[in-house]
Short mmCIF file of C-alpha atoms in Angstrom, two decimals:
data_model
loop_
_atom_site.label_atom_id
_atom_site.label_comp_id
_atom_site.label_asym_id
_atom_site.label_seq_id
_atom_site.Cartn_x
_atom_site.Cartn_y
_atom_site.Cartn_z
CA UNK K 11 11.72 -99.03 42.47
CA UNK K 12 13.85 -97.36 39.80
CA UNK K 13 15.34 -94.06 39.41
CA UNK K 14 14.75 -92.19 42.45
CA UNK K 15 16.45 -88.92 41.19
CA UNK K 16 14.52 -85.94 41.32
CA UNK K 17 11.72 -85.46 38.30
CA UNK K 18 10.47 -82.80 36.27
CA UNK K 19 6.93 -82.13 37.66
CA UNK K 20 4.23 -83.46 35.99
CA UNK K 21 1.28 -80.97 34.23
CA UNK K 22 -0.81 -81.17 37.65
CA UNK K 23 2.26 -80.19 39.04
CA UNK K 24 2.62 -83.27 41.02
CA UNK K 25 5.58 -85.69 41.15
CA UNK K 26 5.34 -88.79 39.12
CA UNK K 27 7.53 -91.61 37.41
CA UNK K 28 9.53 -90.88 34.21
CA UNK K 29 8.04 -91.03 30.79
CA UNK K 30 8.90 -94.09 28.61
CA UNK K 31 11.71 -94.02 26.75
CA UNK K 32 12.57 -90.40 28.42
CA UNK K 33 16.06 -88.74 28.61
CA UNK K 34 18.19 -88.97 31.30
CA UNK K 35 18.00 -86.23 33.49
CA UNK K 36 19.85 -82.76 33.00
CA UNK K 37 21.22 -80.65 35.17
CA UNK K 38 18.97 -77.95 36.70
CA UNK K 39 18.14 -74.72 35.26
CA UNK K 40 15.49 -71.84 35.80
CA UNK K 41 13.28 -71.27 33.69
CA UNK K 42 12.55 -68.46 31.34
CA UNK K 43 8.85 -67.84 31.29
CA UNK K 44 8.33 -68.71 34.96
CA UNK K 45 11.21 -68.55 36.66
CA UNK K 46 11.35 -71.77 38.74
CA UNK K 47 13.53 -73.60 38.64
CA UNK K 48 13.87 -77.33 36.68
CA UNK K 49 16.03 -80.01 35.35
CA UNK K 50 16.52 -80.20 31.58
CA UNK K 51 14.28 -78.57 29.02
CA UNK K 52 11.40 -77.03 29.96
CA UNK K 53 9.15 -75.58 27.36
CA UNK K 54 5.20 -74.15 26.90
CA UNK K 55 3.59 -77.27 27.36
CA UNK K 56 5.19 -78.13 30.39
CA UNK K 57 3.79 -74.76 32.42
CA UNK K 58 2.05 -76.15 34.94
CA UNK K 59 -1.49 -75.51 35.48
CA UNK K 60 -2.61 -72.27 37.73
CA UNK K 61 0.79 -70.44 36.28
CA UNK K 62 1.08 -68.03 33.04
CA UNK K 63 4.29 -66.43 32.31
CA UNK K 64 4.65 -62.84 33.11
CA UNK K 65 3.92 -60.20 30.45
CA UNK K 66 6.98 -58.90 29.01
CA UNK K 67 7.30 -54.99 30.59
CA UNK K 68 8.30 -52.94 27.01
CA UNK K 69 11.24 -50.83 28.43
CA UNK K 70 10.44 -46.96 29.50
CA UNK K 71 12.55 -44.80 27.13
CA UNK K 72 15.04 -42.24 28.84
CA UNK K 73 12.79 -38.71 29.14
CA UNK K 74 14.58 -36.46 26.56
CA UNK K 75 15.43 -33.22 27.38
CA UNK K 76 15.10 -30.32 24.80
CA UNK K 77 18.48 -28.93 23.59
CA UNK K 78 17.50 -24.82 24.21
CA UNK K 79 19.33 -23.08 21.40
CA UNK K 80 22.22 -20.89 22.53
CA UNK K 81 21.25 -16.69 23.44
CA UNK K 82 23.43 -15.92 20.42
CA UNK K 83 21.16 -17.61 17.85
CA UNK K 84 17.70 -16.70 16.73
CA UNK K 85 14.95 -18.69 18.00
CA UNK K 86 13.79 -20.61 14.99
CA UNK K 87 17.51 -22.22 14.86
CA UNK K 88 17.70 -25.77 15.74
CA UNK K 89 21.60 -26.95 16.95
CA UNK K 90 22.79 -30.31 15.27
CA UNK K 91 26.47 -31.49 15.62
CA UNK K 92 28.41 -32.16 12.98
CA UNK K 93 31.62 -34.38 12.11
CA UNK K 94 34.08 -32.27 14.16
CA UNK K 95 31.63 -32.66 17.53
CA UNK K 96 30.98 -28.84 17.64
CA UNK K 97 27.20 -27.70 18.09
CA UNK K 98 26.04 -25.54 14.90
CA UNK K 99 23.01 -24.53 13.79
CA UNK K 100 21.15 -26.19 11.80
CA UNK K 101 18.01 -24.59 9.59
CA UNK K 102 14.79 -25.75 10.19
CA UNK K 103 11.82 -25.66 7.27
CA UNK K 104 10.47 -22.87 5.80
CA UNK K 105 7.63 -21.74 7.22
CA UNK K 106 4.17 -20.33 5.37
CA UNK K 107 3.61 -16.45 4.45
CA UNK K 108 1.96 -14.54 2.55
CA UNK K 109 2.81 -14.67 -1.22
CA UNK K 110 6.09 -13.15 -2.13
CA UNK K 111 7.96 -14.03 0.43
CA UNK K 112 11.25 -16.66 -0.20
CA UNK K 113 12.03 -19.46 2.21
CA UNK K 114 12.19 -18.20 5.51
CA UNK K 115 15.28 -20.80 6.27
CA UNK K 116 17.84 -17.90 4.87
CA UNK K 117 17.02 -16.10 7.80
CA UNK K 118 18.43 -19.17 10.17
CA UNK K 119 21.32 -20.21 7.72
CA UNK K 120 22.48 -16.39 8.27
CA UNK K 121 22.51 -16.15 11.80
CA UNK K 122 23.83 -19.69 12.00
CA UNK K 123 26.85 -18.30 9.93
CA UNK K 124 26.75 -15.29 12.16
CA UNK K 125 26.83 -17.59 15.38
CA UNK K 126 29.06 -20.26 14.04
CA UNK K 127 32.31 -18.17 14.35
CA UNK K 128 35.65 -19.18 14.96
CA UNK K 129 37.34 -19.34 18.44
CA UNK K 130 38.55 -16.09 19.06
CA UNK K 131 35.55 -14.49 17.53
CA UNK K 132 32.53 -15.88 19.63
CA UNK K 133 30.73 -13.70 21.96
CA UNK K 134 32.03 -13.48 25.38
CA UNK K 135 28.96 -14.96 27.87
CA UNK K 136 29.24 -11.60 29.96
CA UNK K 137 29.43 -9.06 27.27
CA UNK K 138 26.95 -6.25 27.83
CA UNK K 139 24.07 -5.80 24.79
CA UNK K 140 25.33 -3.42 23.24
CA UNK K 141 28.86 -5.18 22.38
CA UNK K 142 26.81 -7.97 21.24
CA UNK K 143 25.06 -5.72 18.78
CA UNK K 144 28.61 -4.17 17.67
CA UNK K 145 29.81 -7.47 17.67
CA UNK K 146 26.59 -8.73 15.33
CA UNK K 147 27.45 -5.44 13.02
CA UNK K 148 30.87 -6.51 12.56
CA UNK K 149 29.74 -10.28 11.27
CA UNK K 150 26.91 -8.73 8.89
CA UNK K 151 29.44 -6.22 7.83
CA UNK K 152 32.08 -8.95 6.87
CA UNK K 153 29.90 -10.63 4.77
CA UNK K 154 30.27 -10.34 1.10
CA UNK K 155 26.80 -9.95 -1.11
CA UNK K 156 26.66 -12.25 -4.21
CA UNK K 157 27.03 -11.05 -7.56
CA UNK K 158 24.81 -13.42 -9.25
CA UNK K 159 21.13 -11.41 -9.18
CA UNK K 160 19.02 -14.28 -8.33
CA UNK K 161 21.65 -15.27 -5.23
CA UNK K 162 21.27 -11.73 -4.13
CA UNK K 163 17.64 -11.42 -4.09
CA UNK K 164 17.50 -14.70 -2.12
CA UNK K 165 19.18 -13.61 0.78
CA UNK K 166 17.94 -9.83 0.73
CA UNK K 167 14.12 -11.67 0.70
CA UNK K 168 15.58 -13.89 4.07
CA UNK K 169 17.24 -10.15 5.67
CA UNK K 170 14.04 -8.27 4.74
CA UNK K 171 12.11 -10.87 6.74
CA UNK K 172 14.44 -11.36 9.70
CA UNK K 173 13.73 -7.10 9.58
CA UNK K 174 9.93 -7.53 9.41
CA UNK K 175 9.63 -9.77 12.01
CA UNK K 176 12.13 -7.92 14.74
CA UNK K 177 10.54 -4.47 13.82
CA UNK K 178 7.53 -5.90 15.29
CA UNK K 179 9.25 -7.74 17.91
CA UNK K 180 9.10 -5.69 21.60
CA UNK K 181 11.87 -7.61 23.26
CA UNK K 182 15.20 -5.72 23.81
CA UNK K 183 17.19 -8.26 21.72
CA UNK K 184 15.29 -8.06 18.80
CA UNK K 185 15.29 -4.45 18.67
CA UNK K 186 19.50 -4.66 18.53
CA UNK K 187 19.07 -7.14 15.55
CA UNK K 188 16.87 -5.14 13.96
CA UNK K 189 19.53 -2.59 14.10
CA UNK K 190 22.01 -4.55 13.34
CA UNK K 191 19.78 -6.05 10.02
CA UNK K 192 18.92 -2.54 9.06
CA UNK K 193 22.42 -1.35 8.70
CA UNK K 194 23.39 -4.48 6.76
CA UNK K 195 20.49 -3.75 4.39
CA UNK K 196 21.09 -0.60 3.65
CA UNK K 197 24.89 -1.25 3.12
CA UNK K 198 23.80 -4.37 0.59
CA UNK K 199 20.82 -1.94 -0.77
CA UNK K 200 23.58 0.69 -1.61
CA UNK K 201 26.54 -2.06 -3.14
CA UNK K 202 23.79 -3.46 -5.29
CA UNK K 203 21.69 -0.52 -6.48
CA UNK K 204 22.36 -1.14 -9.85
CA UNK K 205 20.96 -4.81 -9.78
CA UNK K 206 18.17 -4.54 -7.88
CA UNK K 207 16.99 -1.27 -9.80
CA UNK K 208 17.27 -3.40 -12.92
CA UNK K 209 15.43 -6.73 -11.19
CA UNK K 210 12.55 -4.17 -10.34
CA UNK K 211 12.32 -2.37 -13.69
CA UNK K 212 12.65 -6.18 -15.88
CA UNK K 213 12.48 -8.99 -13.68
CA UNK K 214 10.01 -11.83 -13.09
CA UNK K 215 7.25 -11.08 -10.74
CA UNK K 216 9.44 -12.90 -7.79
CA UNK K 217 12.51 -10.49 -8.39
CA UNK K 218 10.43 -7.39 -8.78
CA UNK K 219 8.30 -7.84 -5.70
CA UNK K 220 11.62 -8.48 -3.25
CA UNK K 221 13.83 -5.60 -5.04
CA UNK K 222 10.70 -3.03 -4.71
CA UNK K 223 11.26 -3.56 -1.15
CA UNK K 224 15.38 -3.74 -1.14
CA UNK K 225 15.71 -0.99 -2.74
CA UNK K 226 14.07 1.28 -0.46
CA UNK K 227 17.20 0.93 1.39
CA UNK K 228 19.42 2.28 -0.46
CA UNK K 229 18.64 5.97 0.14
CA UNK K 230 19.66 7.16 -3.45
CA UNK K 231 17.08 9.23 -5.31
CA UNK K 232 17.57 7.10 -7.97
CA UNK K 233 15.52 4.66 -6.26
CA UNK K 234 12.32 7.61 -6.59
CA UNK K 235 11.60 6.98 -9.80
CA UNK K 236 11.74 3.22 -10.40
CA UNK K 237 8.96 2.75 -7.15
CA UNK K 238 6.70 4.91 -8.53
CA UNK K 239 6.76 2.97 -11.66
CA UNK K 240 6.08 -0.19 -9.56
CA UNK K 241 3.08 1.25 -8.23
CA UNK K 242 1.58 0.38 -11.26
CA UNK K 243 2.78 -3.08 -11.23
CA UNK K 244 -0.27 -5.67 -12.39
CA UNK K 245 1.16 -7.87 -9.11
CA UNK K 246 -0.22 -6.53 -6.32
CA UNK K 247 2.63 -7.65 -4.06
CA UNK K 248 5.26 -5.68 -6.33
CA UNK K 249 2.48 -2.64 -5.77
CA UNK K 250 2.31 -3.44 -1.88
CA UNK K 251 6.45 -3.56 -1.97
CA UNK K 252 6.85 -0.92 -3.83
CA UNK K 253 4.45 1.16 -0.82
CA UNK K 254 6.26 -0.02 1.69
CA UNK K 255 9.85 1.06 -1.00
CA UNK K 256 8.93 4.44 -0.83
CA UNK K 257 8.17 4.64 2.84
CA UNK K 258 11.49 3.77 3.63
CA UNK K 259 13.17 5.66 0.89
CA UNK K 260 11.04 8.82 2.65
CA UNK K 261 12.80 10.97 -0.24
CA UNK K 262 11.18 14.35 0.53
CA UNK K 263 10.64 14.84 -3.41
CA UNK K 264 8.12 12.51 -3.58
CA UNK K 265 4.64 13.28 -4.54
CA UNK K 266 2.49 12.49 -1.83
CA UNK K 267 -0.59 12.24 -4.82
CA UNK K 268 -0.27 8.45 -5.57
CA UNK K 269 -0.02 7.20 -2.07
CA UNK K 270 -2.68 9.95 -0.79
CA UNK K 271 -5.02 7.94 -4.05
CA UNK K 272 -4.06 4.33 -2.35
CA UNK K 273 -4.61 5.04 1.00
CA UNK K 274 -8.54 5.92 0.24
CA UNK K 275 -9.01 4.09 -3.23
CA UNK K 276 -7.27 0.80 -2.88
CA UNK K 277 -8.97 -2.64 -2.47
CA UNK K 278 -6.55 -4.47 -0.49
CA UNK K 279 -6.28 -3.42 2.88
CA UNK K 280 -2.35 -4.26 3.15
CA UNK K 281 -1.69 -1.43 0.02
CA UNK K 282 -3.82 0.91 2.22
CA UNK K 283 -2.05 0.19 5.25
CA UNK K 284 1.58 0.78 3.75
CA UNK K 285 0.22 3.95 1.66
CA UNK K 286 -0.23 5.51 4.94
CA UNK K 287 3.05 4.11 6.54
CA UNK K 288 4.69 5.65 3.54
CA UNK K 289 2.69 8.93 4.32
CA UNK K 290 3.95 8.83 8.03
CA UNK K 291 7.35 8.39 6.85
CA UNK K 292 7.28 11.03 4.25
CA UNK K 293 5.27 13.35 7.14
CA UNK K 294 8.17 12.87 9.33
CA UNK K 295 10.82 14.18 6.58
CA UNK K 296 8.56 17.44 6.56
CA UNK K 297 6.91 16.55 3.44
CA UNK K 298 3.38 18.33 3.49
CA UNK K 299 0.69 18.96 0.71
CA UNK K 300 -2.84 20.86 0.40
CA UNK K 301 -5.88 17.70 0.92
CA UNK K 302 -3.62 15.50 3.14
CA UNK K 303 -5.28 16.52 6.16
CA UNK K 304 -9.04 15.39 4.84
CA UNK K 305 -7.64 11.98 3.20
CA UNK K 306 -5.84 11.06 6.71
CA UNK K 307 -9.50 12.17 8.66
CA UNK K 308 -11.12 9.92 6.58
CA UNK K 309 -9.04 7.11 6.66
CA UNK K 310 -9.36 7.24 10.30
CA UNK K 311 -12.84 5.36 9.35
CA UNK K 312 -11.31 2.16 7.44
CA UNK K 313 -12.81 -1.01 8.30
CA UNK K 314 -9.05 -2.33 8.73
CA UNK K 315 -7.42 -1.84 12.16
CA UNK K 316 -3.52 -1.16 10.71
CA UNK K 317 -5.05 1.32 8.84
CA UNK K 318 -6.62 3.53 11.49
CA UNK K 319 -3.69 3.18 13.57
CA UNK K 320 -1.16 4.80 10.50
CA UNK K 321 -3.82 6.92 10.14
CA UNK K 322 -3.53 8.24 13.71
CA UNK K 323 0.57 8.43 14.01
CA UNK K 324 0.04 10.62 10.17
CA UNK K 325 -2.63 13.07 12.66
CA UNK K 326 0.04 12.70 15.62
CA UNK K 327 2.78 14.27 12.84
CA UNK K 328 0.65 17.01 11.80
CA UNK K 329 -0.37 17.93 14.94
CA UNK K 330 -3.56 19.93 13.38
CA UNK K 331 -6.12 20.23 15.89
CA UNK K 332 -9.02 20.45 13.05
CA UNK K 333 -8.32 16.70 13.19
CA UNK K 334 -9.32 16.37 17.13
CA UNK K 335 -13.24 15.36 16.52
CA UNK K 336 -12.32 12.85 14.06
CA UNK K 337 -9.45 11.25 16.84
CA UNK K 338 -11.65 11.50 19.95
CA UNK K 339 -13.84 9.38 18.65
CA UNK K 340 -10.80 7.03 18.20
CA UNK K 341 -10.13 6.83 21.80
CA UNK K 342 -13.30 4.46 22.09
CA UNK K 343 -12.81 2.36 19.09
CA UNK K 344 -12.65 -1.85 19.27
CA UNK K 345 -8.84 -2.13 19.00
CA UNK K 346 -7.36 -1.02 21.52
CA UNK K 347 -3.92 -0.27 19.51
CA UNK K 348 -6.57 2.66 17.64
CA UNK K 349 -7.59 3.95 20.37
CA UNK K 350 -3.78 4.56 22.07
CA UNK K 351 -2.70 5.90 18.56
CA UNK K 352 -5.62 8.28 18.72
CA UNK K 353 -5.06 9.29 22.51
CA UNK K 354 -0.91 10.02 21.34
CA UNK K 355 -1.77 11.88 18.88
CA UNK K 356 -4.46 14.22 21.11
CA UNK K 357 -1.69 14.46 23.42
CA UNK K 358 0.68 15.61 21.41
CA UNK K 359 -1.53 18.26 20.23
CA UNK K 360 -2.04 19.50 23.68
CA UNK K 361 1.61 19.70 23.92
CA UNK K 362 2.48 21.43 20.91
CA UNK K 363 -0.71 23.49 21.34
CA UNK K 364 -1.32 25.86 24.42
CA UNK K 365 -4.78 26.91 23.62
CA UNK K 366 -6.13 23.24 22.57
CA UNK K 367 -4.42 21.53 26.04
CA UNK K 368 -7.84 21.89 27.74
CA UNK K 369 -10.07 20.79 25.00
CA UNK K 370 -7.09 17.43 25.07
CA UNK K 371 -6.75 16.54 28.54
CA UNK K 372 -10.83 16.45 28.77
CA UNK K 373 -10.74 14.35 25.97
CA UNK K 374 -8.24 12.04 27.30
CA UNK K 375 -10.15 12.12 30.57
CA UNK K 376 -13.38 11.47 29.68
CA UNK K 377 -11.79 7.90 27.33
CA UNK K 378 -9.72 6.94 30.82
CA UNK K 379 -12.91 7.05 32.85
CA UNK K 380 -14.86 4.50 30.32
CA UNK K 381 -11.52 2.43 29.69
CA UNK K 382 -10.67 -1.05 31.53
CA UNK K 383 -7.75 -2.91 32.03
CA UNK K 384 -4.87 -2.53 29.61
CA UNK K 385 -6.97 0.79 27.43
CA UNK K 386 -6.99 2.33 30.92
CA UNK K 387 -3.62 2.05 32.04
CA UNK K 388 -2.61 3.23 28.29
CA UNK K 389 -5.16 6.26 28.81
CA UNK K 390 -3.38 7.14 31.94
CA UNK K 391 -0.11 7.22 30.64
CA UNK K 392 -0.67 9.71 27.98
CA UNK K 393 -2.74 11.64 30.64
CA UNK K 394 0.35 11.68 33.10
CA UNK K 395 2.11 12.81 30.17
CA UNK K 396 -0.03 16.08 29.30
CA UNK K 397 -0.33 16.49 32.93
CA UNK K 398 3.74 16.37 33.76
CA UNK K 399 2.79 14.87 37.03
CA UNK K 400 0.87 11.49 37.91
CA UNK K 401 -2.60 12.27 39.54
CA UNK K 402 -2.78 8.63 41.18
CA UNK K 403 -6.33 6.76 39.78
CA UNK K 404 -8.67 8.74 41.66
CA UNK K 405 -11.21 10.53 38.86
CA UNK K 406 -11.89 13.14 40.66
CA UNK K 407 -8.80 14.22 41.05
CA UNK K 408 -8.06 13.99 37.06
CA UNK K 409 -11.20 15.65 36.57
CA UNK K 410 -10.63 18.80 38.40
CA UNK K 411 -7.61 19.29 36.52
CA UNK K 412 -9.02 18.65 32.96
CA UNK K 413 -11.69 21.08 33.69
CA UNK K 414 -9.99 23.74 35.05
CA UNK K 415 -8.18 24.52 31.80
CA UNK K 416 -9.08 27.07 29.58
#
């Protein structure tokens, strides 16, 4: 009967007699696609019928976990490692702005130098805030500025952004970097006076439209003269620097004529907006000058929000109470950041100003009692303020005490 060894099965799947001139058989092995089991080679066209190998499962990658950035480093620094093992920061692209503004990476490739300190001169994990921010001075003050003009305008651009964008920051942390970034410009503004007086004065539009800013720093009076000259710069973003220059320069010599002329007369609602943060700055040094009063009442009506709201703090400095018409109508405007400039600045006429406090807190009152939500609880504040005492949110309670003033 022949061979009686066991056989490969056949394509039915059924047992039958070797093939002619087949191999002898092999030893038994399980097969790849199937995973029975058979004796010698076994390839595609011997599947039997009814099976199909399984689908091959592609393998589920490992979930990846972000890497969160140390507290120590800004939040736009990524961490790499590099040859030695040690996590450092690494910058990521520059990001988009308005025109005038350098690559935004400087800002991450100085706090990575900042962060990436030797051993002993890391910050401890249980220091309190404010040795962090002496221990942040001391980096930025052990720094050395380049010489070379266009190296130095490079990183002042990357500082005066890191600034910008902590100034309007609300968190705790940014407010001791901003600090911290202030006193490093100014020293850097000071050491490199010269320079950046000459960049703004000669230099391509780039240079001129970064030093008009940096050198509002510096605090010299020799500063005065050069930003005025830049407010007739044919670039308006060496014009809208040079604004923003003399508001932080806030020499009290300055003539309050040009930037009273910008704040009412210029097209571009970002030169109007830092005319009148110049103004509040300048306000705030004591500077004060015959007209002021009717240009900031009038710019109380610009179609731009920033505008009204510099508009108000300027009021809020003078504390004139001819201005009071003009800011009540404020407290109901569409932006809500108006309408709490307008309702600090009524308050703080009531509190400068015994006989206006009446004619204030029924202002105040009659804006809380229309106001929802976040307006309200703003409203209130100021009213608790004027009030010394908090009334609870019961109008009639607020109302017999605004009326019963003279």
């Amino acid at each position: 009967l022949g061979d009686r060894s066991p056989l490969p099965p056949a394509r039915g799947g059924g047992r039958g007699p070797a093939l002619p001139g087949a191999a002898a058989p092999g030893p038994l092995g399980r097969c790849e696609l199937c995973g029975r089991r058979w004796r010698g080679e076994h390839g595609p066209g011997r599947i039997p019928v009814g099976r199909r190998p399984a689908r091959p499962v592609p393998p589920t990658p490992a979930p990846t976990v972000p890497q969160r950035p140390p507290r120590s480093l800004p939040p736009h620094a990524a961490l790499d490692r590099g040859a030695t093992g040690r996590r450092r920061p690494a910058a990521r692209a520059p990001y988009g702005g308005p025109a005038g503004l350098l690559l935004a990476a400087l800002w991450a490739l100085l706090l990575a130098a900042c962060a990436s300190q030797s051993k002993g001169q890391k910050i401890t994990p249980g220091t309190t805030p404010d040795q962090e921010e002496t221990e942040l001075r001391e980096r930025l003050l052990e720094r050395e500025l380049p010489e070379e003009p266009g190296a130095l305008l490079l990183e002042l651009d990357g500082l005066l952004r890191a600034w910008n964008q902590t100034k309007l920051s609300a968190r705790e942390v940014d407010e001791r970097k901003h600090r911290a970034l202030d006193l490093d410009l100014r020293r850097g503004a000071r050491q490199r006076l010269d320079v950046l007086i000459e960049q703004l004065e000669a230099g391509p539009p780039r240079n001129r439209q970064i030093a008009a800013m940096a050198v509002g720093f510096s605090g010299s009076n020799r500063a005065l003269s050069p930003l005025l000259s830049a407010l007739e710069d044919p670039l308006p973003g060496v014009r809208q620097n040079a604004l923003l220059g003399l508001g932080l320069l806030a020499d009290p010599s300055t003539p309050l004529e040009p930037l009273r002329k910008r704040l009412i007369e210029a097209p571009e609602a970002t030169s109007r907006n830092n005319a009148a943060y110049a103004l509040q700055r300048l306000l705030e040094a004591g500077v004060r000058e015959a007209g002021l009063l009717e240009d900031l009442r009038l710019a109380l009506l610009d179609p731009e929000p920033g505008v009204r709201v510099q508009a108000a703090t300027c009021l809020r400095v003078l504390q004139d109470p001819a201005a009071l018409p003009e800011l009540a109508d404020r407290l109901e405007d569409q932006e809500t950041l108006v309408a709490v400039a307008a309702a600090r600045a009524i308050r703080r006429i009531g509190e400068e100003i015994d006989a206006e406090r009446g004619r204030c807190a029924r202002n105040l009152f009659e804006a809380w009692r229309k106001a929802k939500g976040e307006r309200r609880d703003a409203l209130r504040y100021e009213l608790r303020i004027l009030r010394g005492a908090d009334l609870g949110d019961k109008e009639e309670d607020w109302r017999e005490w605004a009326f019963k003033l003279p």
